[in-house]
mmCIF file of C-alpha atoms in Angstrom:
data_model
loop_
_atom_site.group_PDB
_atom_site.id
_atom_site.type_symbol
_atom_site.label_atom_id
_atom_site.label_comp_id
_atom_site.label_asym_id
_atom_site.label_seq_id
_atom_site.Cartn_x
_atom_site.Cartn_y
_atom_site.Cartn_z
ATOM 1 C CA MET W 1 -12.729 -9.230 7.932
ATOM 2 C CA VAL W 2 -11.444 -12.263 6.043
ATOM 3 C CA SER W 3 -12.164 -12.752 2.348
ATOM 4 C CA TRP W 4 -11.434 -16.058 0.654
ATOM 5 C CA LEU W 5 -9.645 -15.680 -2.665
ATOM 6 C CA ASP W 6 -10.655 -17.972 -5.498
ATOM 7 C CA ILE W 7 -7.868 -19.737 -7.370
ATOM 8 C CA ASP W 8 -9.356 -21.538 -10.333
ATOM 9 C CA THR W 9 -6.959 -24.510 -10.397
ATOM 10 C CA ASP W 10 -7.459 -28.086 -9.208
ATOM 11 C CA GLY W 11 -5.547 -28.755 -5.996
ATOM 12 C CA ALA W 12 -4.963 -25.042 -5.367
ATOM 13 C CA PRO W 13 -4.242 -23.844 -1.847
ATOM 14 C CA GLN W 14 -6.636 -21.869 0.307
ATOM 15 C CA VAL W 15 -5.815 -18.159 0.475
ATOM 16 C CA ALA W 16 -7.397 -15.593 2.789
ATOM 17 C CA LEU W 17 -7.149 -11.809 2.535
ATOM 18 C CA ILE W 18 -7.425 -9.867 5.796
ATOM 19 C CA ASP W 19 -8.390 -6.195 5.519
ATOM 20 C CA ALA W 20 -7.205 -4.314 8.610
ATOM 21 C CA THR W 21 -9.376 -1.288 7.829
ATOM 22 C CA LEU W 22 -12.534 -3.384 8.154
ATOM 23 C CA GLU W 23 -11.347 -4.839 11.471
ATOM 24 C CA GLY W 24 -9.880 -1.615 12.884
ATOM 25 C CA LEU W 25 -6.398 -3.141 13.174
ATOM 26 C CA ASP W 26 -3.078 -1.354 13.226
ATOM 27 C CA GLU W 27 -0.028 -3.028 11.678
ATOM 28 C CA ALA W 28 0.781 -5.056 14.802
ATOM 29 C CA GLY W 29 -2.853 -6.128 15.124
ATOM 30 C CA LEU W 30 -2.920 -7.211 11.473
ATOM 31 C CA ARG W 31 0.150 -9.391 11.994
ATOM 32 C CA THR W 32 -1.377 -10.965 15.094
ATOM 33 C CA ARG W 33 -4.662 -11.596 13.261
ATOM 34 C CA ALA W 34 -2.819 -13.280 10.365
ATOM 35 C CA ARG W 35 -0.726 -15.449 12.723
ATOM 36 C CA ASP W 36 -3.873 -16.460 14.602
ATOM 37 C CA LEU W 37 -5.630 -17.414 11.366
ATOM 38 C CA GLY W 38 -2.596 -19.411 10.256
ATOM 39 C CA THR W 39 -2.581 -21.277 13.557
ATOM 40 C CA ALA W 40 -6.328 -21.904 13.430
ATOM 41 C CA VAL W 41 -6.152 -23.765 10.112
ATOM 42 C CA GLY W 42 -3.992 -26.429 11.749
ATOM 43 C CA ALA W 43 -2.601 -29.040 9.365
ATOM 44 C CA GLY W 44 -0.339 -28.489 6.397
ATOM 45 C CA ALA W 45 2.010 -25.669 5.483
ATOM 46 C CA VAL W 46 1.125 -22.016 6.056
ATOM 47 C CA SER W 47 2.575 -18.871 4.506
ATOM 48 C CA ARG W 48 1.813 -15.263 5.435
ATOM 49 C CA SER W 49 2.560 -11.882 3.903
ATOM 50 C CA TYR W 50 1.786 -8.373 5.101
ATOM 51 C CA CYS W 51 1.462 -4.980 3.457
ATOM 52 C CA HIS W 52 -0.717 -2.872 5.751
ATOM 53 C CA PRO W 53 -3.685 -2.622 5.525
ATOM 54 C CA TYR W 54 -3.695 -6.114 3.989
ATOM 55 C CA ALA W 55 -2.384 -9.524 4.923
ATOM 56 C CA LEU W 56 -2.510 -12.789 3.032
ATOM 57 C CA VAL W 57 -2.607 -16.178 4.721
ATOM 58 C CA ALA W 58 -2.274 -19.283 2.555
ATOM 59 C CA TRP W 59 -2.213 -22.950 3.437
ATOM 60 C CA HIS W 60 -1.728 -26.165 1.543
ATOM 61 C CA ALA W 61 -0.777 -29.791 2.117
ATOM 62 C CA GLY W 62 2.752 -29.138 0.823
ATOM 63 C CA PRO W 63 5.208 -26.279 0.372
ATOM 64 C CA ILE W 64 3.579 -22.903 -0.207
ATOM 65 C CA GLY W 65 4.516 -19.243 -0.422
ATOM 66 C CA VAL W 66 2.427 -16.111 -0.683
ATOM 67 C CA ASP W 67 3.255 -12.431 -1.129
ATOM 68 C CA VAL W 68 1.352 -9.136 -1.228
ATOM 69 C CA GLU W 69 2.905 -5.842 -2.344
ATOM 70 C CA ARG W 70 1.730 -2.282 -2.802
ATOM 71 C CA VAL W 71 2.218 -1.056 -6.367
ATOM 72 C CA VAL W 72 4.573 1.918 -6.176
ATOM 73 C CA ALA W 73 6.680 3.887 -8.619
ATOM 74 C CA CYS W 74 9.839 1.886 -9.243
ATOM 75 C CA PRO W 75 13.226 3.445 -9.940
ATOM 76 C CA ASP W 76 14.480 2.627 -13.451
ATOM 77 C CA GLU W 77 17.164 0.306 -12.077
ATOM 78 C CA PHE W 78 14.818 -1.793 -9.904
ATOM 79 C CA GLY W 79 13.372 -4.005 -12.665
ATOM 80 C CA PRO W 80 16.764 -5.007 -14.076
ATOM 81 C CA SER W 81 18.141 -5.507 -10.549
ATOM 82 C CA ILE W 82 15.589 -8.253 -9.809
ATOM 83 C CA SER W 83 15.490 -9.873 -13.249
ATOM 84 C CA THR W 84 17.355 -12.856 -14.636
ATOM 85 C CA PRO W 85 19.182 -12.332 -17.929
ATOM 86 C CA ALA W 86 16.341 -14.130 -19.737
ATOM 87 C CA GLU W 87 13.724 -11.898 -18.076
ATOM 88 C CA ARG W 88 15.664 -8.770 -19.043
ATOM 89 C CA ALA W 89 15.969 -10.036 -22.630
ATOM 90 C CA ALA W 90 12.220 -10.745 -22.814
ATOM 91 C CA GLY W 91 11.488 -7.134 -21.851
ATOM 92 C CA ARG W 92 8.009 -8.098 -20.657
ATOM 93 C CA TRP W 93 8.096 -6.316 -17.318
ATOM 94 C CA THR W 94 8.307 -2.583 -17.900
ATOM 95 C CA THR W 95 5.463 -0.810 -16.057
ATOM 96 C CA ASP W 96 5.453 -0.288 -12.291
ATOM 97 C CA ASP W 97 2.630 -2.808 -11.744
ATOM 98 C CA GLU W 98 4.427 -5.402 -13.904
ATOM 99 C CA ILE W 99 7.724 -4.893 -12.065
ATOM 100 C CA VAL W 100 6.101 -5.064 -8.625
ATOM 101 C CA SER W 101 4.217 -8.183 -9.747
ATOM 102 C CA LEU W 102 7.499 -9.726 -10.941
ATOM 103 C CA TRP W 103 9.006 -9.056 -7.501
ATOM 104 C CA SER W 104 5.938 -10.418 -5.703
ATOM 105 C CA SER W 105 5.971 -13.626 -7.757
ATOM 106 C CA LYS W 106 9.627 -14.218 -6.894
ATOM 107 C CA GLU W 107 8.966 -13.537 -3.210
ATOM 108 C CA ALA W 108 6.118 -16.065 -3.154
ATOM 109 C CA LEU W 109 8.240 -18.677 -4.938
ATOM 110 C CA SER W 110 11.258 -18.169 -2.690
ATOM 111 C CA LYS W 111 9.034 -18.611 0.380
ATOM 112 C CA ALA W 112 7.610 -21.825 -1.086
ATOM 113 C CA LEU W 113 11.128 -23.104 -1.771
ATOM 114 C CA GLY W 114 12.161 -22.559 1.838
ATOM 115 C CA ASP W 115 13.686 -19.319 3.091
ATOM 116 C CA ALA W 116 13.126 -16.238 0.942
ATOM 117 C CA LEU W 117 16.468 -14.808 2.063
ATOM 118 C CA ASP W 118 18.297 -17.757 0.486
ATOM 119 C CA TYR W 119 17.298 -16.804 -3.071
ATOM 120 C CA ASP W 120 18.788 -14.108 -5.279
ATOM 121 C CA PRO W 121 16.006 -12.681 -7.488
ATOM 122 C CA ARG W 122 18.544 -12.241 -10.309
ATOM 123 C CA ARG W 123 18.924 -16.036 -10.405
ATOM 124 C CA LEU W 124 15.342 -17.105 -9.693
ATOM 125 C CA GLU W 125 13.092 -17.334 -12.754
ATOM 126 C CA SER W 126 9.775 -15.682 -11.998
ATOM 127 C CA PRO W 127 6.524 -17.628 -11.959
ATOM 128 C CA ALA W 128 5.149 -14.670 -13.924
ATOM 129 C CA GLY W 129 6.840 -16.210 -16.949
ATOM 130 C CA TRP W 130 5.690 -19.809 -16.409
ATOM 131 C CA PRO W 131 3.318 -21.053 -19.141
ATOM 132 C CA ASP W 132 -0.101 -21.540 -17.530
ATOM 133 C CA GLY W 133 1.487 -20.963 -14.096
ATOM 134 C CA ILE W 134 3.235 -24.363 -14.173
ATOM 135 C CA SER W 135 6.896 -25.321 -13.863
ATOM 136 C CA GLY W 136 7.464 -29.021 -13.153
ATOM 137 C CA PRO W 137 5.762 -29.805 -9.830
ATOM 138 C CA TRP W 138 5.341 -26.094 -9.028
ATOM 139 C CA ARG W 139 2.223 -24.016 -9.566
ATOM 140 C CA ALA W 140 1.669 -20.270 -9.320
ATOM 141 C CA ALA W 141 -1.240 -17.867 -9.562
ATOM 142 C CA THR W 142 -1.747 -14.146 -9.352
ATOM 143 C CA LEU W 143 -4.234 -13.094 -6.715
ATOM 144 C CA ARG W 144 -7.080 -10.657 -7.254
ATOM 145 C CA LEU W 145 -6.447 -7.944 -4.688
ATOM 146 C CA PRO W 146 -7.753 -4.420 -4.117
ATOM 147 C CA ASP W 147 -6.583 -1.714 -6.537
ATOM 148 C CA GLY W 148 -3.026 -0.617 -5.911
ATOM 149 C CA TYR W 149 -1.883 -4.037 -4.621
ATOM 150 C CA CYS W 150 -0.664 -7.208 -6.259
ATOM 151 C CA GLY W 151 -0.062 -10.670 -4.911
ATOM 152 C CA TRP W 152 1.046 -14.145 -5.842
ATOM 153 C CA VAL W 153 0.800 -17.630 -4.420
ATOM 154 C CA CYS W 154 3.143 -20.501 -5.330
ATOM 155 C CA TRP W 155 2.790 -24.101 -4.238
ATOM 156 C CA ARG W 156 4.088 -27.561 -4.924
ATOM 157 C CA ALA W 157 1.412 -29.663 -6.582
ATOM 158 C CA ARG W 158 0.695 -33.106 -5.294
ATOM 159 C CA SER W 159 1.809 -35.962 -7.494
ATOM 160 C CA ASP W 160 0.572 -39.525 -7.697
ATOM 161 C CA ARG W 161 3.760 -40.515 -5.863
ATOM 162 C CA ASP W 162 2.987 -38.307 -2.856
ATOM 163 C CA SER W 163 1.728 -40.058 0.203
ATOM 164 C CA PRO W 164 -1.746 -39.128 1.484
ATOM 165 C CA LEU W 165 -0.108 -37.141 4.278
ATOM 166 C CA ASP W 166 2.138 -35.022 2.013
#
């Protein structure tokens, strides 16, 4: 079953949550279902993320990234290992759900920027710290997901200079 997630921002991307338990899908089936949905939307950029039993599929006219994570107990060293010096100094991300959310926001942003493997989380400022979810042309939003999961979507906002096809 697909649920549409509401992002209360003008020009926000479309984001769908797939629940494998409602569709009787195993992990491979969930991935296939998400790829099929991404293909069905057609135009624009598509991003997918999986954390069985959930998948997120997001699409937008321009660059986009999405991530879903299960909230788990984090070792003490995990938060500092994914934080920039400024994020460590701010000390805002201390609980397991905050640390997992910090990671998820960086994953979504790195996907939107291109290839998530190209970005070191210790050098990538998290969208979780952006005022009002805005940094230059970039936008970010947390996603309302079932208990025990967190997710983020990041996208490049359209500007007046963008062509109608961007």
